[in-house]
Short mmCIF file of C-alpha atoms in Angstrom, two decimals:
data_model
loop_
_atom_site.label_atom_id
_atom_site.label_comp_id
_atom_site.label_asym_id
_atom_site.label_seq_id
_atom_site.Cartn_x
_atom_site.Cartn_y
_atom_site.Cartn_z
CA MET P 1 0.04 0.15 -0.15
CA ARG P 2 1.46 3.55 -0.90
CA THR P 3 1.81 5.94 2.03
CA ALA P 4 0.71 9.36 1.92
CA PHE P 5 2.30 12.05 4.15
CA TYR P 6 0.76 15.62 5.20
CA ILE P 7 3.46 17.80 6.57
CA SER P 8 2.85 21.21 7.69
CA ASP P 9 4.56 23.76 10.33
CA GLY P 10 0.91 24.11 11.44
CA THR P 11 -1.69 21.77 12.19
CA ALA P 12 -1.64 20.02 8.74
CA ILE P 13 -4.89 19.91 8.29
CA THR P 14 -5.14 21.95 4.94
CA SER P 15 -2.81 19.21 3.54
CA GLU P 16 -4.74 16.47 4.87
CA VAL P 17 -7.98 18.10 3.36
CA PHE P 18 -6.31 18.42 -0.08
CA GLY P 19 -4.45 15.36 -0.28
CA HIS P 20 -7.89 13.34 0.83
CA ALA P 21 -9.99 14.93 -1.69
CA LEU P 22 -7.11 14.09 -4.63
CA LEU P 23 -6.87 10.72 -3.51
CA SER P 24 -10.32 10.02 -2.93
CA LEU P 25 -10.82 9.95 -6.58
CA PHE P 26 -8.88 6.56 -6.66
CA PRO P 27 -10.51 3.48 -6.06
CA VAL P 28 -7.44 2.00 -3.77
CA GLU P 29 -6.49 2.52 -0.38
CA PHE P 30 -3.52 4.58 1.14
CA ASN P 31 -1.44 4.40 4.51
CA HIS P 32 -1.90 7.98 5.84
CA ILE P 33 0.62 9.63 7.84
CA THR P 34 0.06 13.01 9.05
CA ILE P 35 3.30 15.13 10.56
CA PRO P 36 1.99 18.47 11.92
CA PHE P 37 4.27 21.39 13.58
CA VAL P 38 7.63 20.81 11.53
CA GLU P 39 9.13 24.26 12.58
CA THR P 40 12.79 23.56 12.67
CA ALA P 41 15.33 22.34 9.81
CA GLU P 42 16.12 19.58 12.56
CA GLN P 43 12.58 18.24 12.29
CA ALA P 44 12.33 18.70 8.81
CA GLU P 45 15.15 16.52 8.28
CA LYS P 46 13.81 13.82 10.33
CA VAL P 47 10.53 13.85 8.63
CA ASN P 48 12.72 13.14 5.42
CA ASP P 49 14.16 10.55 6.82
CA LYS P 50 10.83 8.89 7.72
CA ILE P 51 9.90 9.71 4.30
CA ALA P 52 13.13 7.77 3.14
CA LYS P 53 12.41 4.91 5.36
CA LYS P 54 8.76 4.36 3.83
CA PHE P 55 10.09 4.26 0.43
CA LYS P 56 12.91 1.61 1.35
CA GLU P 57 10.31 -0.52 3.30
CA THR P 58 7.42 -0.42 0.45
CA GLY P 59 9.36 0.01 -2.71
CA GLU P 60 7.09 2.93 -3.58
CA ARG P 61 7.58 6.50 -3.26
CA PRO P 62 5.26 8.13 -0.70
CA LEU P 63 3.10 11.01 -1.77
CA VAL P 64 4.14 14.00 0.15
CA PHE P 65 1.19 16.75 0.61
CA TYR P 66 2.39 19.82 2.31
CA THR P 67 2.00 23.72 3.22
CA ILE P 68 4.73 25.16 5.18
CA VAL P 69 5.19 28.63 5.84
CA ASN P 70 8.75 28.55 6.93
CA LEU P 71 11.24 28.78 4.17
CA ASP P 72 14.06 26.70 5.53
CA VAL P 73 11.76 23.92 6.48
CA ARG P 74 9.88 24.28 3.00
CA GLU P 75 13.16 23.92 1.16
CA ILE P 76 13.87 20.62 3.00
CA ILE P 77 10.66 18.92 2.76
CA SER P 78 10.76 19.98 -1.12
CA ASN P 79 13.68 17.36 -1.12
CA SER P 80 12.32 14.60 0.16
CA VAL P 81 12.60 11.42 -2.10
CA GLY P 82 8.62 11.19 -2.07
CA ILE P 83 6.51 12.85 -4.77
CA ASN P 84 6.14 16.23 -3.41
CA TYR P 85 3.06 18.30 -3.80
CA ASN P 86 3.42 21.73 -2.37
CA PHE P 87 -0.35 22.11 -3.81
CA LEU P 88 -0.67 25.86 -2.77
CA ASP P 89 2.43 27.16 -4.02
CA GLN P 90 1.70 27.23 -7.80
CA PHE P 91 -1.69 29.18 -7.25
CA VAL P 92 0.15 32.17 -5.39
CA ALA P 93 1.79 33.82 -8.30
CA PRO P 94 -1.14 33.92 -10.74
CA LEU P 95 -3.22 35.16 -7.70
CA GLU P 96 -0.64 38.00 -6.39
CA LYS P 97 -0.92 39.09 -10.47
CA ILE P 98 -4.68 39.25 -10.16
CA LEU P 99 -4.75 40.83 -6.76
CA GLY P 100 -1.98 43.56 -7.35
CA ILE P 101 -0.41 42.68 -4.12
CA PRO P 102 2.28 40.36 -2.96
CA ALA P 103 1.55 37.11 -0.84
CA LYS P 104 2.42 37.83 2.79
CA PRO P 105 2.41 34.16 4.34
CA GLU P 106 2.32 34.39 8.31
CA LYS P 107 2.41 31.06 10.33
CA HIS P 108 -0.73 29.89 11.69
CA ARG P 109 -3.23 31.79 9.75
CA THR P 110 -5.54 29.37 9.67
CA HIS P 111 -7.20 26.63 12.02
CA SER P 112 -5.29 28.79 14.78
CA ILE P 113 -6.54 30.67 17.66
CA HIS P 114 -5.43 33.95 16.26
CA GLU P 115 -8.58 34.01 13.99
CA LYS P 116 -10.74 36.64 15.00
CA THR P 117 -13.73 34.19 15.09
CA TYR P 118 -12.21 31.72 17.49
CA ASP P 119 -13.72 32.88 20.59
CA ILE P 120 -17.16 33.03 19.04
CA ARG P 121 -16.48 29.39 18.19
CA ILE P 122 -15.87 27.90 21.59
CA GLU P 123 -18.74 30.14 23.15
CA ALA P 124 -20.73 28.55 20.34
CA VAL P 125 -19.97 25.21 21.68
CA ASN P 126 -20.40 26.01 24.83
CA TYR P 127 -24.09 27.51 24.13
CA ALA P 128 -24.59 24.07 21.86
CA LEU P 129 -23.84 21.74 25.40
CA ALA P 130 -25.98 24.29 27.90
CA ASN P 131 -28.94 24.18 25.04
CA ASP P 132 -28.78 20.47 24.12
CA ASP P 133 -31.77 18.36 24.09
CA GLY P 134 -34.05 21.00 25.33
CA ALA P 135 -31.98 21.02 28.78
CA ASN P 136 -32.62 24.99 28.76
CA LEU P 137 -35.55 26.87 26.93
CA ASP P 138 -34.41 30.35 28.58
CA ASN P 139 -31.63 31.16 26.24
CA TYR P 140 -33.48 30.77 22.76
CA GLY P 141 -33.11 34.29 22.36
CA GLU P 142 -29.66 33.95 21.73
CA ALA P 143 -29.81 31.30 19.38
CA ASP P 144 -28.84 31.46 15.74
CA ILE P 145 -30.89 28.20 14.86
CA ILE P 146 -33.07 25.94 16.89
CA LEU P 147 -33.22 22.25 15.58
CA VAL P 148 -36.27 20.35 16.30
CA GLY P 149 -37.02 16.61 15.57
CA VAL P 150 -37.55 13.02 17.41
CA SER P 151 -34.91 11.64 19.68
CA ARG P 152 -32.03 10.44 17.66
CA SER P 153 -32.59 11.94 14.33
CA GLY P 154 -29.56 13.85 14.41
CA LYS P 155 -29.95 17.44 16.03
CA THR P 156 -27.10 17.12 18.69
CA PRO P 157 -24.13 15.94 16.31
CA THR P 158 -25.41 18.69 13.65
CA SER P 159 -25.41 21.60 16.70
CA LEU P 160 -22.01 20.58 17.63
CA TYR P 161 -20.72 20.80 14.03
CA LEU P 162 -22.32 24.44 13.55
CA ALA P 163 -20.98 25.60 16.67
CA LEU P 164 -17.21 23.94 15.99
CA GLN P 165 -16.59 24.46 12.56
CA TYR P 166 -18.90 27.88 11.91
CA GLY P 167 -19.57 29.61 15.15
CA ILE P 168 -23.12 29.35 14.83
CA LYS P 169 -25.24 29.05 17.98
CA ALA P 170 -27.51 25.97 17.55
CA ALA P 171 -29.75 25.01 20.48
CA ASN P 172 -32.05 21.56 19.90
CA TYR P 173 -35.33 20.52 21.15
CA PRO P 174 -36.48 16.80 20.99
CA PHE P 175 -40.25 16.44 20.40
CA THR P 176 -41.17 13.62 22.90
CA GLU P 177 -44.45 11.86 23.72
CA GLU P 178 -45.70 14.50 26.42
CA ASP P 179 -45.56 16.90 23.41
CA MET P 180 -47.30 14.72 21.20
CA GLY P 181 -50.85 13.66 22.92
CA ASP P 182 -53.49 13.53 20.50
CA MET P 183 -51.57 15.18 17.65
CA LEU P 184 -48.22 17.06 17.88
CA ARG P 185 -48.72 20.78 18.49
CA LEU P 186 -45.74 23.36 18.48
CA PRO P 187 -44.73 24.00 22.12
CA ALA P 188 -45.45 27.58 23.03
CA ARG P 189 -42.35 28.23 24.07
CA LEU P 190 -40.89 27.23 20.47
CA ARG P 191 -43.60 29.27 18.67
CA HIS P 192 -42.32 32.56 20.26
CA PHE P 193 -38.87 31.65 18.15
CA LYS P 194 -40.50 30.13 15.26
CA SER P 195 -38.65 31.88 12.57
CA LYS P 196 -35.49 30.23 14.11
CA LEU P 197 -36.91 26.62 13.71
CA PHE P 198 -35.44 24.37 11.64
CA GLY P 199 -36.83 20.58 11.46
CA LEU P 200 -34.95 17.31 10.89
CA THR P 201 -36.77 14.02 10.07
CA ILE P 202 -35.11 10.76 9.12
CA ALA P 203 -36.26 7.53 7.82
CA PRO P 204 -38.35 5.08 10.16
CA GLU P 205 -36.05 2.14 9.36
CA ARG P 206 -32.84 4.25 10.09
CA LEU P 207 -34.26 5.55 13.53
CA HIS P 208 -35.30 2.00 14.38
CA GLN P 209 -32.02 0.74 13.78
CA ILE P 210 -30.34 3.72 15.62
CA ARG P 211 -32.56 3.48 18.79
CA SER P 212 -32.32 -0.36 18.77
CA GLU P 213 -28.49 -0.04 19.24
CA ARG P 214 -29.25 2.35 22.33
CA ARG P 215 -32.55 0.26 23.56
CA ALA P 216 -32.97 -2.81 22.10
CA ASN P 217 -36.50 -4.32 22.16
CA SER P 218 -38.05 -1.24 23.86
CA ARG P 219 -41.29 0.33 22.74
CA TYR P 220 -39.00 3.67 22.27
CA ALA P 221 -37.05 1.61 19.50
CA SER P 222 -39.92 0.08 17.95
CA MET P 223 -40.85 0.49 14.12
CA ARG P 224 -44.63 1.39 15.06
CA GLN P 225 -43.39 3.88 17.64
CA CYS P 226 -40.53 5.33 15.24
CA ARG P 227 -42.98 5.37 12.22
CA MET P 228 -45.95 7.11 14.63
CA GLU P 229 -43.38 9.86 15.99
CA LEU P 230 -41.75 10.58 12.40
CA ARG P 231 -45.31 10.94 10.86
CA GLU P 232 -46.44 13.43 13.56
CA VAL P 233 -43.24 15.71 13.13
CA GLU P 234 -43.48 15.75 9.56
CA ASN P 235 -47.02 16.57 9.83
CA LEU P 236 -46.01 19.35 12.33
CA TYR P 237 -43.49 20.82 10.18
CA ARG P 238 -45.94 20.81 6.86
CA ARG P 239 -48.65 22.45 9.04
CA GLU P 240 -46.49 25.26 10.51
CA SER P 241 -44.28 25.66 7.70
CA ILE P 242 -41.02 24.69 9.37
CA PRO P 243 -38.12 24.12 6.68
CA PHE P 244 -37.01 20.58 7.33
CA LEU P 245 -34.77 18.13 5.81
CA ASN P 246 -34.63 14.06 5.88
CA SER P 247 -31.01 13.47 7.67
CA THR P 248 -31.21 9.62 6.61
CA LYS P 249 -28.45 9.68 4.07
CA PHE P 250 -26.56 12.69 4.91
CA SER P 251 -23.39 13.12 6.94
CA VAL P 252 -23.28 15.98 9.85
CA GLU P 253 -21.26 17.92 7.37
CA GLU P 254 -23.74 17.53 4.71
CA ILE P 255 -26.73 18.60 6.77
CA SER P 256 -24.90 21.48 7.96
CA ALA P 257 -23.94 22.76 4.83
CA LYS P 258 -27.60 22.04 3.43
CA ILE P 259 -29.04 23.85 6.69
CA LEU P 260 -26.97 27.05 5.95
CA ALA P 261 -27.50 27.05 1.97
CA GLU P 262 -31.22 26.56 2.89
CA THR P 263 -31.97 29.16 5.89
CA GLY P 264 -29.17 31.49 4.43
CA LEU P 265 -27.97 31.97 8.04
CA GLN P 266 -24.71 33.67 8.33
CA ARG P 267 -21.59 31.61 9.51
CA LYS P 268 -19.34 33.11 11.89
CA LYS P 269 -16.09 31.76 10.27
CA TYR P 270 -15.00 30.75 7.04
CA MET B 1 -13.93 44.15 -1.61
CA ARG B 2 -13.37 40.92 -3.93
CA THR B 3 -15.67 37.80 -3.83
CA ALA B 4 -14.73 34.26 -3.59
CA PHE B 5 -17.13 31.69 -4.59
CA TYR B 6 -16.51 27.91 -3.28
CA ILE B 7 -18.80 25.49 -5.54
CA SER B 8 -19.36 22.02 -5.34
CA ASP B 9 -21.89 19.26 -5.79
CA GLY B 10 -20.93 17.89 -2.45
CA THR B 11 -20.36 20.18 0.61
CA ALA B 12 -18.11 22.54 -1.18
CA ILE B 13 -15.61 21.87 2.18
CA THR B 14 -12.70 21.04 0.29
CA SER B 15 -13.24 23.81 -1.72
CA GLU B 16 -13.54 25.94 1.18
CA VAL B 17 -10.50 24.97 2.99
CA PHE B 18 -8.16 24.95 -0.26
CA GLY B 19 -9.51 28.44 -0.93
CA HIS B 20 -9.24 29.93 2.49
CA ALA B 21 -5.76 28.48 2.64
CA LEU B 22 -4.52 30.10 -0.63
CA LEU B 23 -6.51 33.50 0.39
CA SER B 24 -5.18 33.66 3.84
CA LEU B 25 -1.55 34.19 2.15
CA PHE B 26 -3.15 37.57 1.26
CA PRO B 27 -3.38 40.74 4.05
CA VAL B 28 -6.57 41.45 2.52
CA GLU B 29 -10.43 40.85 3.24
CA PHE B 30 -12.86 38.68 1.02
CA ASN B 31 -16.34 38.32 0.71
CA HIS B 32 -16.81 34.74 1.12
CA ILE B 33 -19.94 32.89 -0.68
CA THR B 34 -20.31 29.07 -0.88
CA ILE B 35 -22.89 27.25 -3.10
CA PRO B 36 -22.92 23.36 -1.87
CA PHE B 37 -24.87 20.87 -3.66
CA VAL B 38 -24.79 22.20 -7.07
CA GLU B 39 -26.19 18.87 -8.75
CA THR B 40 -27.81 19.86 -12.30
CA ALA B 41 -26.94 22.07 -15.11
CA GLU B 42 -30.04 24.37 -14.28
CA GLN B 43 -28.59 24.94 -10.96
CA ALA B 44 -24.92 25.76 -12.37
CA GLU B 45 -26.36 28.20 -14.58
CA LYS B 46 -28.03 30.09 -11.99
CA VAL B 47 -24.55 30.13 -10.10
CA ASN B 48 -23.07 31.54 -13.27
CA ASP B 49 -25.54 34.24 -13.07
CA LYS B 50 -24.54 34.91 -9.66
CA ILE B 51 -20.77 35.19 -10.10
CA ALA B 52 -21.62 37.34 -13.35
CA LYS B 53 -23.90 39.61 -10.93
CA LYS B 54 -21.21 39.77 -8.54
CA PHE B 55 -18.87 40.73 -11.07
CA LYS B 56 -21.14 43.83 -12.64
CA GLU B 57 -21.79 44.87 -8.99
CA THR B 58 -17.89 45.22 -7.90
CA GLY B 59 -15.91 45.48 -11.24
CA GLU B 60 -13.80 42.81 -10.33
CA ARG B 61 -13.84 39.07 -11.62
CA PRO B 62 -14.67 37.01 -8.71
CA LEU B 63 -12.27 33.93 -7.53
CA VAL B 64 -14.13 30.94 -8.25
CA PHE B 65 -12.88 27.57 -6.22
CA TYR B 66 -14.94 24.56 -7.24
CA THR B 67 -14.52 20.64 -7.16
CA ILE B 68 -17.28 19.08 -9.24
CA VAL B 69 -17.82 15.27 -10.13
CA ASN B 70 -20.74 15.57 -12.32
CA LEU B 71 -19.28 16.27 -16.06
CA ASP B 72 -22.20 18.52 -17.36
CA VAL B 73 -22.32 20.59 -14.00
CA ARG B 74 -18.40 21.00 -14.07
CA GLU B 75 -18.28 22.44 -17.53
CA ILE B 76 -20.62 24.93 -17.11
CA ILE B 77 -19.22 26.35 -13.92
CA SER B 78 -15.72 26.18 -15.58
CA ASN B 79 -17.20 28.71 -18.18
CA SER B 80 -18.20 31.31 -15.64
CA VAL B 81 -17.03 34.84 -15.69
CA GLY B 82 -15.08 34.41 -12.84
CA ILE B 83 -11.52 33.31 -12.26
CA ASN B 84 -11.94 29.60 -12.12
CA TYR B 85 -9.69 27.50 -9.66
CA ASN B 86 -10.71 23.49 -10.55
CA PHE B 87 -7.82 23.07 -7.94
CA LEU B 88 -7.78 19.28 -7.92
CA ASP B 89 -8.12 18.86 -11.76
CA GLN B 90 -4.53 19.54 -12.52
CA PHE B 91 -3.02 17.03 -10.21
CA VAL B 92 -5.29 14.18 -11.55
CA ALA B 93 -3.41 13.26 -14.86
CA PRO B 94 0.04 12.91 -13.17
CA LEU B 95 -1.13 11.28 -10.23
CA GLU B 96 -2.70 8.49 -12.58
CA LYS B 97 0.63 8.30 -14.20
CA ILE B 98 2.38 7.60 -10.79
CA LEU B 99 -0.28 5.15 -9.62
CA GLY B 100 -0.84 3.34 -12.87
CA ILE B 101 -4.58 3.20 -12.55
CA PRO B 102 -7.38 5.76 -13.59
CA ALA B 103 -9.04 8.09 -11.28
CA LYS B 104 -12.57 6.96 -10.82
CA PRO B 105 -14.64 9.91 -9.26
CA GLU B 106 -17.41 9.52 -7.41
CA LYS B 107 -19.59 11.77 -5.83
CA HIS B 108 -19.92 12.59 -2.12
CA ARG B 109 -16.78 10.43 -1.31
CA THR B 110 -15.40 12.99 1.31
CA HIS B 111 -17.53 14.59 4.21
CA SER B 112 -20.26 11.96 3.45
CA ILE B 113 -22.19 9.29 5.57
CA HIS B 114 -20.73 6.53 2.81
CA GLU B 115 -17.29 7.21 4.43
CA LYS B 116 -16.62 3.52 6.17
CA THR B 117 -15.78 5.63 9.67
CA TYR B 118 -18.97 7.61 9.47
CA ASP B 119 -20.77 5.78 12.34
CA ILE B 120 -17.82 5.58 14.49
CA ARG B 121 -17.40 9.35 14.63
CA ILE B 122 -21.34 9.68 15.67
CA GLU B 123 -20.73 6.97 18.42
CA ALA B 124 -17.31 8.82 19.64
CA VAL B 125 -19.47 12.29 19.80
CA ASN B 126 -21.93 10.38 21.61
CA TYR B 127 -19.36 9.04 24.05
CA ALA B 128 -17.87 12.28 24.46
CA LEU B 129 -21.16 13.84 25.33
CA ALA B 130 -21.86 11.17 27.94
CA ASN B 131 -18.60 11.30 29.56
CA ASP B 132 -18.00 14.92 29.52
CA ASP B 133 -16.78 16.76 32.44
CA GLY B 134 -16.65 13.82 34.68
CA ALA B 135 -20.18 12.94 34.28
CA ASN B 136 -19.60 9.13 34.29
CA LEU B 137 -16.50 7.21 35.04
CA ASP B 138 -17.81 3.75 34.33
CA ASN B 139 -16.95 3.96 30.76
CA TYR B 140 -13.53 4.86 30.74
CA GLY B 141 -12.49 1.39 29.81
CA GLU B 142 -13.97 2.21 26.33
CA ALA B 143 -12.00 5.54 26.03
CA ASP B 144 -9.18 6.56 23.81
CA ILE B 145 -7.94 9.07 25.53
CA ILE B 146 -9.05 10.68 28.90
CA LEU B 147 -8.21 14.54 29.23
CA VAL B 148 -7.84 15.88 32.56
CA GLY B 149 -7.51 19.30 34.12
CA VAL B 150 -8.93 21.96 36.05
CA SER B 151 -12.30 23.56 35.07
CA ARG B 152 -12.26 25.60 31.68
CA SER B 153 -8.63 24.57 30.43
CA GLY B 154 -10.24 23.24 26.96
CA LYS B 155 -11.13 19.65 27.74
CA THR B 156 -14.75 19.78 26.50
CA PRO B 157 -14.29 21.40 23.10
CA THR B 158 -10.86 19.42 22.64
CA SER B 159 -13.14 16.23 23.14
CA LEU B 160 -15.77 17.17 20.95
CA TYR B 161 -12.87 17.98 18.13
CA LEU B 162 -11.39 14.61 18.56
CA ALA B 163 -14.78 12.76 18.24
CA LEU B 164 -16.30 14.62 15.33
CA GLN B 165 -13.06 14.87 13.28
CA TYR B 166 -11.13 11.75 13.98
CA GLY B 167 -13.53 9.27 15.72
CA ILE B 168 -11.55 9.48 18.99
CA LYS B 169 -13.43 8.71 21.83
CA ALA B 170 -12.11 11.13 24.47
CA ALA B 171 -13.76 11.18 28.07
CA ASN B 172 -12.86 14.00 30.24
CA TYR B 173 -12.19 14.36 33.88
CA PRO B 174 -11.78 17.95 35.66
CA PHE B 175 -10.01 18.22 38.92
CA THR B 176 -12.00 20.05 41.61
CA GLU B 177 -10.97 21.44 45.06
CA GLU B 178 -12.61 18.27 46.23
CA ASP B 179 -9.65 16.22 44.57
CA MET B 180 -7.10 18.97 45.86
CA GLY B 181 -7.27 18.92 49.45
CA ASP B 182 -3.77 19.30 51.21
CA MET B 183 -2.27 18.51 47.61
CA LEU B 184 -3.63 16.95 44.39
CA ARG B 185 -3.55 13.29 44.05
CA LEU B 186 -4.84 11.08 41.21
CA PRO B 187 -7.93 9.85 41.88
CA ALA B 188 -8.09 6.26 42.48
CA ARG B 189 -10.49 5.87 39.41
CA LEU B 190 -7.96 7.72 36.94
CA ARG B 191 -5.00 5.47 38.21
CA HIS B 192 -6.58 2.47 36.74
CA PHE B 193 -6.41 4.35 32.99
CA LYS B 194 -3.31 5.82 33.89
CA SER B 195 -1.94 5.09 30.18
CA LYS B 196 -4.80 6.71 28.80
CA LEU B 197 -4.51 10.11 30.87
CA PHE B 198 -3.46 13.60 28.96
CA GLY B 199 -3.42 16.77 30.88
CA LEU B 200 -4.28 20.08 29.81
CA THR B 201 -3.04 23.49 31.41
CA ILE B 202 -3.39 27.26 31.12
CA ALA B 203 -1.93 30.37 31.77
CA PRO B 204 -3.40 31.49 34.90
CA GLU B 205 -4.15 34.96 33.29
CA ARG B 206 -6.24 33.31 30.63
CA LEU B 207 -7.85 30.83 32.92
CA HIS B 208 -8.57 33.91 35.35
CA GLN B 209 -10.16 35.82 32.12
CA ILE B 210 -12.24 32.92 30.80
CA ARG B 211 -13.93 31.95 34.18
CA SER B 212 -14.50 35.55 34.89
CA GLU B 213 -16.87 35.88 31.84
CA ARG B 214 -18.61 32.95 33.59
CA ARG B 215 -18.82 34.03 37.29
CA ALA B 216 -17.35 37.50 37.62
CA ASN B 217 -15.80 38.03 41.14
CA SER B 218 -16.24 34.90 42.51
CA ARG B 219 -13.63 32.96 44.30
CA TYR B 220 -13.93 30.31 41.68
CA ALA B 221 -12.74 33.14 39.00
CA SER B 222 -9.91 34.54 41.20
CA MET B 223 -6.20 34.76 40.09
CA ARG B 224 -5.57 33.48 43.44
CA GLN B 225 -7.57 30.15 42.93
CA CYS B 226 -6.42 29.84 39.29
CA ARG B 227 -2.87 30.24 40.20
CA MET B 228 -3.48 27.54 43.16
CA GLU B 229 -5.39 25.25 40.70
CA LEU B 230 -2.96 24.99 38.16
CA ARG B 231 0.06 24.68 40.45
CA GLU B 232 -1.50 21.48 41.63
CA VAL B 233 -2.09 19.99 38.46
CA GLU B 234 0.92 20.72 36.80
CA ASN B 235 2.88 19.30 39.84
CA LEU B 236 0.71 16.12 39.66
CA TYR B 237 1.19 15.78 35.70
CA ARG B 238 5.07 15.77 36.43
CA ARG B 239 4.86 13.55 39.57
CA GLU B 240 2.95 10.92 37.73
CA SER B 241 4.59 11.50 34.33
CA ILE B 242 1.23 12.37 32.84
CA PRO B 243 1.86 14.02 29.32
CA PHE B 244 0.19 17.40 28.76
CA LEU B 245 0.46 20.51 26.90
CA ASN B 246 -0.48 24.19 27.75
CA SER B 247 -3.68 25.44 25.71
CA THR B 248 -3.27 28.99 26.22
CA LYS B 249 -2.12 29.91 22.39
CA PHE B 250 -3.81 26.96 20.83
CA SER B 251 -6.87 26.51 19.00
CA VAL B 252 -8.76 23.10 19.21
CA GLU B 253 -7.55 22.11 15.95
CA GLU B 254 -4.11 22.97 17.36
CA ILE B 255 -4.33 20.96 20.46
CA SER B 256 -6.31 17.95 18.79
CA ALA B 257 -3.23 17.70 16.29
CA LYS B 258 -0.67 17.96 19.01
CA ILE B 259 -2.27 15.30 21.09
CA LEU B 260 -2.33 13.01 18.06
CA ALA B 261 1.27 13.67 17.30
CA GLU B 262 2.53 13.36 20.76
CA THR B 263 0.54 10.22 22.19
CA GLY B 264 0.51 8.52 18.79
CA LEU B 265 -3.33 7.68 19.30
CA GLN B 266 -5.19 6.19 15.99
CA ARG B 267 -7.22 8.24 14.60
CA LYS B 268 -10.34 6.46 13.29
CA LYS B 269 -10.77 8.86 10.21
CA TYR B 270 -8.49 10.34 7.94
#
């Protein structure tokens, strides 16, 4: 199996995302190795030794994806025995021409605490935790969005992702049997913030499966109960014109991107 | 201000990360617009209209970063009036030659629920929530890592990031005054899992500031208390040889990358 290295004097997240996207186009497996925070010439030489060792072991030149601000470190890695992808570099000169200004690389400008919106993101994470699962109905005024849906339809991971990645304050509220009675009605508390509501739904089969992993053979996990709850919430979304999406086939990344695209909600971080 | 568009028939996360990394090299601000899930020719034409409109409004050709698997959609976007960066494309042919196999692009291969490790990540998020803040000491056997430190030293956001991004099950345990007494000793429960412990510490000034936002003028937030607690935990880490890092200047992304690099912990997702 060929090895792919991801190297940076920062977190190496950018190298990973780029390399992963490129390699995902090929129907083979790779052995992934990330080496972040390579900040000195000495560390860079050691990285090159690792690349050389892997080449010797496998007989295949490793792929090396890197973004490095420090010039000395970059120079060393660019001379590794791997197949080197300094993938940002070739875009810099043309972009300098277009923008009419020289690039001014600085370390840790992405994925760092120095990003202007860093504190906003951490505050949003704390908000999501404090307002998870209907735990706290007093702070909905602060919410950027309130995710609603039945238990285990994907509200909590989505709230956390929106907070961590985008600095969006997402509360979430689970509709329970108590809310349902004869027919699910919108709780008064939520009605007050109706413009912030976004509904999630999910296929009954998938919900049954997820709930069964949690509480096998319970009424809570039964197909009958899952179907009933989902029918009620979907009827509510339609009756009250609450925008919603079916999360069955989507990851938290996809659900979050769809919510942003559909609601026009402004993210705090790019 | 020049506009940067991020376009994809998936989440557009890859385009965003690449574009953001490139633009962060330049000391100017950009207006960012993401348009994910552009999956039909009709939608692509509408995107091109938006790009053209922005050009007309600003007099500056927008930058357009895109990765698109669907051929028709890609063809249309590549003819937008913007400055188009189909940044993966030029790497594909050379890589096909190196690997000796043709690329086989499939939609939604990254950031999608179809990734093999998706369920592991969601399980890890649920684990992090259930084992946050010392809430549950029974499941430490399942933990990949247990973050320890005083209240507000960064344990919770780091646990969630490790779970969401890497599928790592991270519990966290806050040392409290009860644990301290005369001198902070390692609680018996934690000693049993000592090999999994990783400590966080933080500058007293920063801790004082964070705690003051939460409970101003409390003993909890006082400089004296912050200094005392941090001295105790740092002494403990050294005495017990628990690896630790100072989170003061680092983002959750950086803390997580450093923990992975230092501990050699295997991530479940790349």
